[in-house]
Coordinates of C-alpha atoms in Angstrom, one line a residue:
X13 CA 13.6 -18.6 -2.6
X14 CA 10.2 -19.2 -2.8
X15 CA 7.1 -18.8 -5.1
X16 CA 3.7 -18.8 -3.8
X17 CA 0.1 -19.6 -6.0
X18 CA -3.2 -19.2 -4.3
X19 CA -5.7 -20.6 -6.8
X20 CA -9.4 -19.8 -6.3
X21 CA -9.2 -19.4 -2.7
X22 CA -12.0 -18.9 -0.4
X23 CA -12.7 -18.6 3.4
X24 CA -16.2 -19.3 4.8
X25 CA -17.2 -18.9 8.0
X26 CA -19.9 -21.5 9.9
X27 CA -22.2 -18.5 10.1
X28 CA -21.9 -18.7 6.4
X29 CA -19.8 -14.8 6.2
X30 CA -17.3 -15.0 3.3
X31 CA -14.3 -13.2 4.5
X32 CA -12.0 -14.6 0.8
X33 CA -14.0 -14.5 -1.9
X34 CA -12.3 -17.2 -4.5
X35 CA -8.5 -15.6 -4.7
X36 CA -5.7 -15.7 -7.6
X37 CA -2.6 -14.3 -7.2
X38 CA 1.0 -15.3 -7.9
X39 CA 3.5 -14.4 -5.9
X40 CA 7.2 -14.4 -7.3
X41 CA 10.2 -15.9 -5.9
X42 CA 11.8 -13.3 -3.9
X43 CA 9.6 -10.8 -4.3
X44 CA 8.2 -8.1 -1.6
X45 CA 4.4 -8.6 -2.1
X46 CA 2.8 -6.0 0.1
X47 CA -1.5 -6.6 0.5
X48 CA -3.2 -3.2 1.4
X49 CA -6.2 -2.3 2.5
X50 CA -9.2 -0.9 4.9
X51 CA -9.5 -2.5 7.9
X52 CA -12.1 -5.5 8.1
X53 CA -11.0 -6.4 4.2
X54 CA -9.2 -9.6 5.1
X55 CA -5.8 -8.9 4.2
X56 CA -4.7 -10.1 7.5
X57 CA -6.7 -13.7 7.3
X58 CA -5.3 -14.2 3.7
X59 CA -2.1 -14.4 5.5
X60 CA -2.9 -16.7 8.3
X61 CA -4.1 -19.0 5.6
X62 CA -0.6 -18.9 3.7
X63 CA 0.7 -19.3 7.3
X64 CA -1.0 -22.3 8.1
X65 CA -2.6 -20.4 11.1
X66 CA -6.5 -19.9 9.5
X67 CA -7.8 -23.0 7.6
X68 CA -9.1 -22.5 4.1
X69 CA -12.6 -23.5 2.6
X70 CA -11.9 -23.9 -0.9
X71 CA -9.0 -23.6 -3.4
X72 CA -5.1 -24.2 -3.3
X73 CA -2.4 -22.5 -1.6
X74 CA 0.9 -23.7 -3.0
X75 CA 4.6 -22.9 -2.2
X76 CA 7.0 -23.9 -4.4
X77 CA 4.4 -25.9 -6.7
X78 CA 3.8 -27.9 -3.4
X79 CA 0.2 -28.1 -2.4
X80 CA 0.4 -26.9 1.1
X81 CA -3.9 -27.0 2.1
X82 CA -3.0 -30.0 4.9
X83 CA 0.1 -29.4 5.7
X84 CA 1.1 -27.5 9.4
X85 CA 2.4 -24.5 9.9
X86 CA 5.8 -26.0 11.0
X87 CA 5.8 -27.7 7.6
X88 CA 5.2 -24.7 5.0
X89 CA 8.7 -23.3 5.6
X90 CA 7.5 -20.0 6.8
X91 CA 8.4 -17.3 9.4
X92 CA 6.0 -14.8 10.7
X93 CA 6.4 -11.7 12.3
X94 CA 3.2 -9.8 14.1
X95 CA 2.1 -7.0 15.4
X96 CA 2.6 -7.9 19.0
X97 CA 6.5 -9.4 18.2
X98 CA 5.0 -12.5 20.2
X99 CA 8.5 -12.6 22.8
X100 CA 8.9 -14.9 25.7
X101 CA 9.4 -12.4 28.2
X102 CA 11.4 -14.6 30.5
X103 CA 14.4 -15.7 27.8
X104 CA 16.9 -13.1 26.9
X105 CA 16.9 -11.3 23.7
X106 CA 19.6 -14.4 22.7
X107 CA 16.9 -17.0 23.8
X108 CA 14.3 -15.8 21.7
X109 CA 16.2 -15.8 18.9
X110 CA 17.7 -19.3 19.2
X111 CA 14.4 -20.7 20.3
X112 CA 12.9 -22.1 17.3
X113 CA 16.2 -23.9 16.5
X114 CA 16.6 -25.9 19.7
X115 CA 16.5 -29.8 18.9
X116 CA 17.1 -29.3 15.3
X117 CA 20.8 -27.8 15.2
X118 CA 24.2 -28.2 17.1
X119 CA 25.1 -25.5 19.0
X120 CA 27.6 -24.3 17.5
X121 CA 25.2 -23.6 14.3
X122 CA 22.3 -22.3 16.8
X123 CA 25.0 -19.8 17.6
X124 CA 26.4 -18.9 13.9
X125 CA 23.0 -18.3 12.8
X126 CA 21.8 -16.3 16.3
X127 CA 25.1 -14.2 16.0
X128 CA 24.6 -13.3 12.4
X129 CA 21.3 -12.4 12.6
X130 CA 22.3 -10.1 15.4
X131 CA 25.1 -8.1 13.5
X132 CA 22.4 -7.4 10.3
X133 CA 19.7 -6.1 12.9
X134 CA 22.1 -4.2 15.6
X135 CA 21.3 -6.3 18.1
X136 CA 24.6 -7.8 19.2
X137 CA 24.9 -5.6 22.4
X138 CA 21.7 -6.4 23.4
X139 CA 21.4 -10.0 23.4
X140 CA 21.6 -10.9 27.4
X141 CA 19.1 -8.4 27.9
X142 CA 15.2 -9.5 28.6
X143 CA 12.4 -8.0 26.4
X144 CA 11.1 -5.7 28.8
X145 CA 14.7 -4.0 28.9
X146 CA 13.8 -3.0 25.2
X147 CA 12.5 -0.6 23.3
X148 CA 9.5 -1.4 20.8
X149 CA 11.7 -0.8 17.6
X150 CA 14.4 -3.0 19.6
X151 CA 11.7 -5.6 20.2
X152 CA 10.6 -5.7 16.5
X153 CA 14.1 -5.9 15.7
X154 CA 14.4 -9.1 17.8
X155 CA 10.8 -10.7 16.7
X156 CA 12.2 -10.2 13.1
X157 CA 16.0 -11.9 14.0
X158 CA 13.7 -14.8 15.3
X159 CA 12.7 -15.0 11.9
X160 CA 16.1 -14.6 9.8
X161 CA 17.8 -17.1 11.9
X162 CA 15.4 -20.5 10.7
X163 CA 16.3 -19.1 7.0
X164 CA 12.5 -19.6 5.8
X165 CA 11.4 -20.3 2.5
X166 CA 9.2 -17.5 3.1
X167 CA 8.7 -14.2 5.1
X168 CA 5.3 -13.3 6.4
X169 CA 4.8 -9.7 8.2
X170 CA 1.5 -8.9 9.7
X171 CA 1.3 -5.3 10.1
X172 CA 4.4 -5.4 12.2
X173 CA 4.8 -1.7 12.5
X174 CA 1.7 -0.5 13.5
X175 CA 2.5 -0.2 17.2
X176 CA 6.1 2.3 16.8
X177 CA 5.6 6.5 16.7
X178 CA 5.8 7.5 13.6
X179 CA 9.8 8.0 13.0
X180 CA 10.8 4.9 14.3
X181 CA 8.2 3.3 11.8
X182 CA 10.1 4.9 8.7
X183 CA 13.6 3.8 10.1
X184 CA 12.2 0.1 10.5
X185 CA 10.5 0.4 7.2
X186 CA 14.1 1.0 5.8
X187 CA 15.5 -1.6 7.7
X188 CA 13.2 -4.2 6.6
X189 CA 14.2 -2.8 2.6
X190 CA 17.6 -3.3 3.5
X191 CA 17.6 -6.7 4.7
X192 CA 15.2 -7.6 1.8
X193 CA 18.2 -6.5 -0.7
X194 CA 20.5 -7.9 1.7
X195 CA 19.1 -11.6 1.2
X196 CA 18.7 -11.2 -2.3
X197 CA 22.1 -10.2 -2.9
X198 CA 23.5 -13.1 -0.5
X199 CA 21.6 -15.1 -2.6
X200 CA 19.1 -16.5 0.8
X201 CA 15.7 -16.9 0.5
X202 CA 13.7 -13.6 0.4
X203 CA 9.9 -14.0 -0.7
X204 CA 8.1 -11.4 1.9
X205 CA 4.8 -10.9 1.8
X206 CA 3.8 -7.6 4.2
X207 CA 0.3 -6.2 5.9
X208 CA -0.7 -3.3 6.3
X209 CA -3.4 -0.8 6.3
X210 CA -1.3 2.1 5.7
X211 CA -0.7 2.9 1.8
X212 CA 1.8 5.3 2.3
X213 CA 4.3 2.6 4.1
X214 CA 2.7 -0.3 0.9
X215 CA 3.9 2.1 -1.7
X216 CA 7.6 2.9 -0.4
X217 CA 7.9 -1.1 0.5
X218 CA 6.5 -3.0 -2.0
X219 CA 7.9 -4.6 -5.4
X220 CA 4.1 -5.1 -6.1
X221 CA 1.1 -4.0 -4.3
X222 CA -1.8 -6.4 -3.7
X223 CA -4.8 -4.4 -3.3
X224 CA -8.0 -5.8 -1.1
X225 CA -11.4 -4.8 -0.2
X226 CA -13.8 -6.8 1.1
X227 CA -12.1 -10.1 0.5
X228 CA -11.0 -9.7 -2.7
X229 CA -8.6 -8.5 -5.2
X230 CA -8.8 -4.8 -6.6
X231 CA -5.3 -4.8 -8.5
X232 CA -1.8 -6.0 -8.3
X233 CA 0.7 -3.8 -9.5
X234 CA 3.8 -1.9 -8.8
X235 CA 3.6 1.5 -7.1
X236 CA 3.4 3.6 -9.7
X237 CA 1.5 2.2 -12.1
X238 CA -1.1 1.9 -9.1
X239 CA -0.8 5.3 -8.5
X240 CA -1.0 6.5 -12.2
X241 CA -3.1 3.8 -13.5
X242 CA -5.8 2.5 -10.9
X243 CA -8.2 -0.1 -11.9
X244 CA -10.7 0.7 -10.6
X245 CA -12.3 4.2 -8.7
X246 CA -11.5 1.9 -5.2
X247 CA -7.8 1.8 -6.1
X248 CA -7.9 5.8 -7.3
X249 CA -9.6 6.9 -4.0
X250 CA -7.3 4.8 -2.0
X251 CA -4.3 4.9 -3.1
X252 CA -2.0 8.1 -3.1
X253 CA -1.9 11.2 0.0
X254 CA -4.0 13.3 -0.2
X255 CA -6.4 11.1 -2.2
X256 CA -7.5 11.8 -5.7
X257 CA -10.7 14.5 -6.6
X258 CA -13.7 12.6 -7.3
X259 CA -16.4 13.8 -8.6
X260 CA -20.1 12.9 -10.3
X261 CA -20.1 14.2 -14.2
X262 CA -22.8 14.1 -16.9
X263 CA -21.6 13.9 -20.5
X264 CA -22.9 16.5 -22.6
X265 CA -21.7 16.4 -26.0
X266 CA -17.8 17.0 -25.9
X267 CA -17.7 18.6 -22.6
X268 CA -18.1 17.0 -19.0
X269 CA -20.4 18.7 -16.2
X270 CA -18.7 18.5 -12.7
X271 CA -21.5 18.6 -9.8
X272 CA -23.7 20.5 -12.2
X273 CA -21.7 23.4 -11.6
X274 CA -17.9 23.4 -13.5
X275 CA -17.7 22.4 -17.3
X276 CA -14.7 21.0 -18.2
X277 CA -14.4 20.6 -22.6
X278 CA -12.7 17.3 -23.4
X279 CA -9.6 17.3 -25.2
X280 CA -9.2 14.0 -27.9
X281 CA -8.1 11.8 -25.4
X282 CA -11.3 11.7 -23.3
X283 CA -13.4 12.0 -26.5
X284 CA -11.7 8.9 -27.2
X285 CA -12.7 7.3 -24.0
X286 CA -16.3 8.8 -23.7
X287 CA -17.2 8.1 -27.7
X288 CA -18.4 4.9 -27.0
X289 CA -19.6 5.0 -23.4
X290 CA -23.5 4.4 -22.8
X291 CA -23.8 5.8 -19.7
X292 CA -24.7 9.8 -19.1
X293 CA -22.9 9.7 -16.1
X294 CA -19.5 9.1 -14.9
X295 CA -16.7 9.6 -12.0
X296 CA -14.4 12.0 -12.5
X297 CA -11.2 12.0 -11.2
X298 CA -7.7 13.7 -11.2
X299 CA -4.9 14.1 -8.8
X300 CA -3.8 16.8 -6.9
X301 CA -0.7 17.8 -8.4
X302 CA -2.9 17.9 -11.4
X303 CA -4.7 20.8 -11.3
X304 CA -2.1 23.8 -11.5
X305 CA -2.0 27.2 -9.9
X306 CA -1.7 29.9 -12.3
X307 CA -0.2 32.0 -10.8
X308 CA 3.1 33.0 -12.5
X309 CA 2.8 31.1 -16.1
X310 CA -0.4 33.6 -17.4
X311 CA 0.3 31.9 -21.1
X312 CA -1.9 28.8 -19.7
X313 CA -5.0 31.2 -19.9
X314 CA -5.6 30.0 -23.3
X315 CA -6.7 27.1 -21.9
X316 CA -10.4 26.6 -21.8
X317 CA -10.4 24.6 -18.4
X318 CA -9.5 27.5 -16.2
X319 CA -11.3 28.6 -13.0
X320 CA -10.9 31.1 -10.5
X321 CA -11.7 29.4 -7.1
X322 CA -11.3 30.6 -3.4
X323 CA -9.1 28.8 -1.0
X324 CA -11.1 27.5 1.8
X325 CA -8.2 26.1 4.0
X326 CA -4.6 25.8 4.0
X327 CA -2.3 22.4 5.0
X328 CA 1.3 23.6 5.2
X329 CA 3.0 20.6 4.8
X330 CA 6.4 22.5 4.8
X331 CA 7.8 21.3 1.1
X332 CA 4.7 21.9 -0.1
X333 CA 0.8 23.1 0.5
X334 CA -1.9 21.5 0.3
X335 CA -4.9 24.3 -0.9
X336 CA -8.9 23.2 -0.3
X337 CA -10.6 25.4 -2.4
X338 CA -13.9 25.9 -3.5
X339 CA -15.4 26.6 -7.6
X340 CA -19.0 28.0 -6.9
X341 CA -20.0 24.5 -4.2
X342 CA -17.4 22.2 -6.0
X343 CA -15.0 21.3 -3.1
X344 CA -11.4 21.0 -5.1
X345 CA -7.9 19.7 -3.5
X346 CA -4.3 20.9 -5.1
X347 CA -1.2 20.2 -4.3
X348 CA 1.5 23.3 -4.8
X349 CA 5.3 23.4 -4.2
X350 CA 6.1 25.9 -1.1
X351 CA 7.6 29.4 -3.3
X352 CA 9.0 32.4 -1.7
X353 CA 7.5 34.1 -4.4
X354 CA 3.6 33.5 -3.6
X355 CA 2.2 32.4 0.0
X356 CA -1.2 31.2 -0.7
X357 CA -3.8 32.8 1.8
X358 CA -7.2 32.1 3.0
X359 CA -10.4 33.7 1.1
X360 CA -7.3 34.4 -1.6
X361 CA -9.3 33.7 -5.4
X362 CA -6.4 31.9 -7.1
X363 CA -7.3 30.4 -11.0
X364 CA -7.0 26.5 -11.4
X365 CA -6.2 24.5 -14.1
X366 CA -6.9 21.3 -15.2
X367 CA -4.4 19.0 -16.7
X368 CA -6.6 16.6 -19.2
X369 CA -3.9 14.1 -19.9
X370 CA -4.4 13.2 -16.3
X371 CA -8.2 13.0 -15.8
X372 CA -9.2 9.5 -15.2
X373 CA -12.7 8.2 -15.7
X374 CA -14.6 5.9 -14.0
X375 CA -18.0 4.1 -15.1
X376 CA -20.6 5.1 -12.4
X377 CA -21.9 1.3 -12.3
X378 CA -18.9 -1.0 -12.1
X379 CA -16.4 1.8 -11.1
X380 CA -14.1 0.3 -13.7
X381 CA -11.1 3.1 -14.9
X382 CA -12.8 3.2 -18.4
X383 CA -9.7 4.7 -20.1
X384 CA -7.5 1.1 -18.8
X385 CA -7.9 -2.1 -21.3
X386 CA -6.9 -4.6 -18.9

């Protein structure tokens, strides 16, 4: 296995545009890294330049505690996969995979590895067959056995997934998990580092999530504290479907004014985050599946941050819906669990709740999660 350091890492274009700006992150021996973001926010440059394929204007990238700035991509000990799978369309599926090890191993071993490879992915029955005999998912499959069989150091995906439908993209998303517990377990290297713009696949994939915009680093975290915890209002409004409610406040005393129009009375915990804060403004945020229906649990009327509000328009999602609704011009998104009891309707007035405990606040300046020390 491999570890991976970029230190202070920059890329600057002649024309003087700074795609990296001055990078740190630590990557873990065999861990699956995923780097998320919008498109254009050089996630997919900062892995050419761990590749070897995009040089780098400033900093270190090391692998293993070796300085690899100079060194080829041949040399790093890397394997990428891309988005286009990159297959000689002439060679058979067997070809494609042996390829890479041509010159350097007997043929006998060329074989061992080509064969193994080919039982892990499901690929053994296809392996006389050319590339335009195969499906995309099978094509994938092969672009990643190309990989597996020079047993890199280190696994580099960029955004190899983005051109399947959508089912085949979850069944290669599990195959990819599986083979990264497969090569931990058989104790192979299994450092993978993943792109993609899609948080949804980044949250079920990664060990860690590396969140980017505009060339640089917004947090790095597992899942869930991403989700529960964002840095920063970037993370909160990026991470997690549907996204998290935003919304302008003024602070007025112990109570917080939403758009002018819905006052919500702070319990201790944002009192304890708003005591200090110099600002009269900040972002509010909460999730979803935060702000409750009352509909059958009346005994939550005691609760002073309760408002009746109109549903606007309905997602049926199937396991759940997902209500737009409206308090007075205050455009607000829940999340409810599907019920045979109650079928929400359009124009229905429903009354909303607030749970505090989840509120998150962010300072209207630096957009920094004001209840996160860190």
């Amino acid at each position: 296995m491999a570890s991976i350091q970029l230190k202070k890492v920059k890329k600057i274009y002649p024309n003087g545009f700074q795609a990296i700006h001055g990078v740190d992150l630590d990557i873990k021996d065999g861990e699956f890294l995923v780097f998320v973001g919008p498109s254009g926010c050089a996630k997919s440059t900062l892995l050419r330049m761990i590749a070897g394929l995009e040089s780098i204007s400033d900093g270190e990238i090391l692998i293993d505690g070796r300085c690899v700035n100079d060194e080829l991509p041949k040399e790093r000990g890397i394997a990428m996969v891309f988005q286009n799978y990159a297959l000689y369309p002439h060679m058979s599926v067997y070809k494609n995979m042996a390829f890479s090890l041509r010159g350097n191993f007997t043929k006998e071993e060329i074989e061992k590895r080509v064969l193994d490879a080919a039982e892990k992915l499901e690929l053994t029955q296809l392996l006389d067959r050319k590339p335009s005999q195969l499906s995309g998912g099978q094509c994938q499959r092969v672009a990643l056995g190309r990989a597996i069989v020079r047993s890199p150091e280190v696994f580099l995906f960029d955004e190899p997934l983005s051109n399947l439908d959508a089912k085949l993209r979850v069944t290669m998303r599990l195959q990819l998990i599986e083979l990264h517990n497969d090569l931990k377990k058989s104790g192979k290297n299994a450092t993978m580092i993943y792109v993609t713009h899609d948080q949804v696949e980044a949250m079920t994939m990664g060990d860690r999530i590396c969140v980017l915009n505009q060339g640089q680093i917004m947090q790095v975290d597992k899942p869930t504290e991403l989700y529960h915890f964002p840095a920063n209002k970037f993370v909160a409004e990026f991470i997690g479907s549907p996204p998290m409610n935003l919304w302008d406040a003024k602070i007025k005393g112990n109570e917080l004014l939403i758009q002018k129009e819905v006052s919500i009375t702070s319990n201790e915990r944002l009192m304890g985050i708003i005591h200090n804060y110099q600002e009269e403004q900040v972002t509010f945020g909460i999730r979803p599946e935060d702000i409750k229906v009352l509909n059958f649990d009346r005994d939550l009327l005691t609760s002073p941050n309760h408002f009746t509000a109109k549903i606007k328009t309905i997602e049926r999602m199937g396991n759940e819906d997902l209500l737009h609704c409206q308090i007075g011009n205050v455009v607000v998104l829940t999340r409810v669990a599907t019920s045979l009891e109650w079928e929400p309707q359009l124009e229905e007035e429903i009354i909303l709740v607030f749970d505090l405990d989840k509120v998150h606040l962010f300072d209207i300046k630096t957009e920094k999660n004001l209840g996160i020390n860190k």
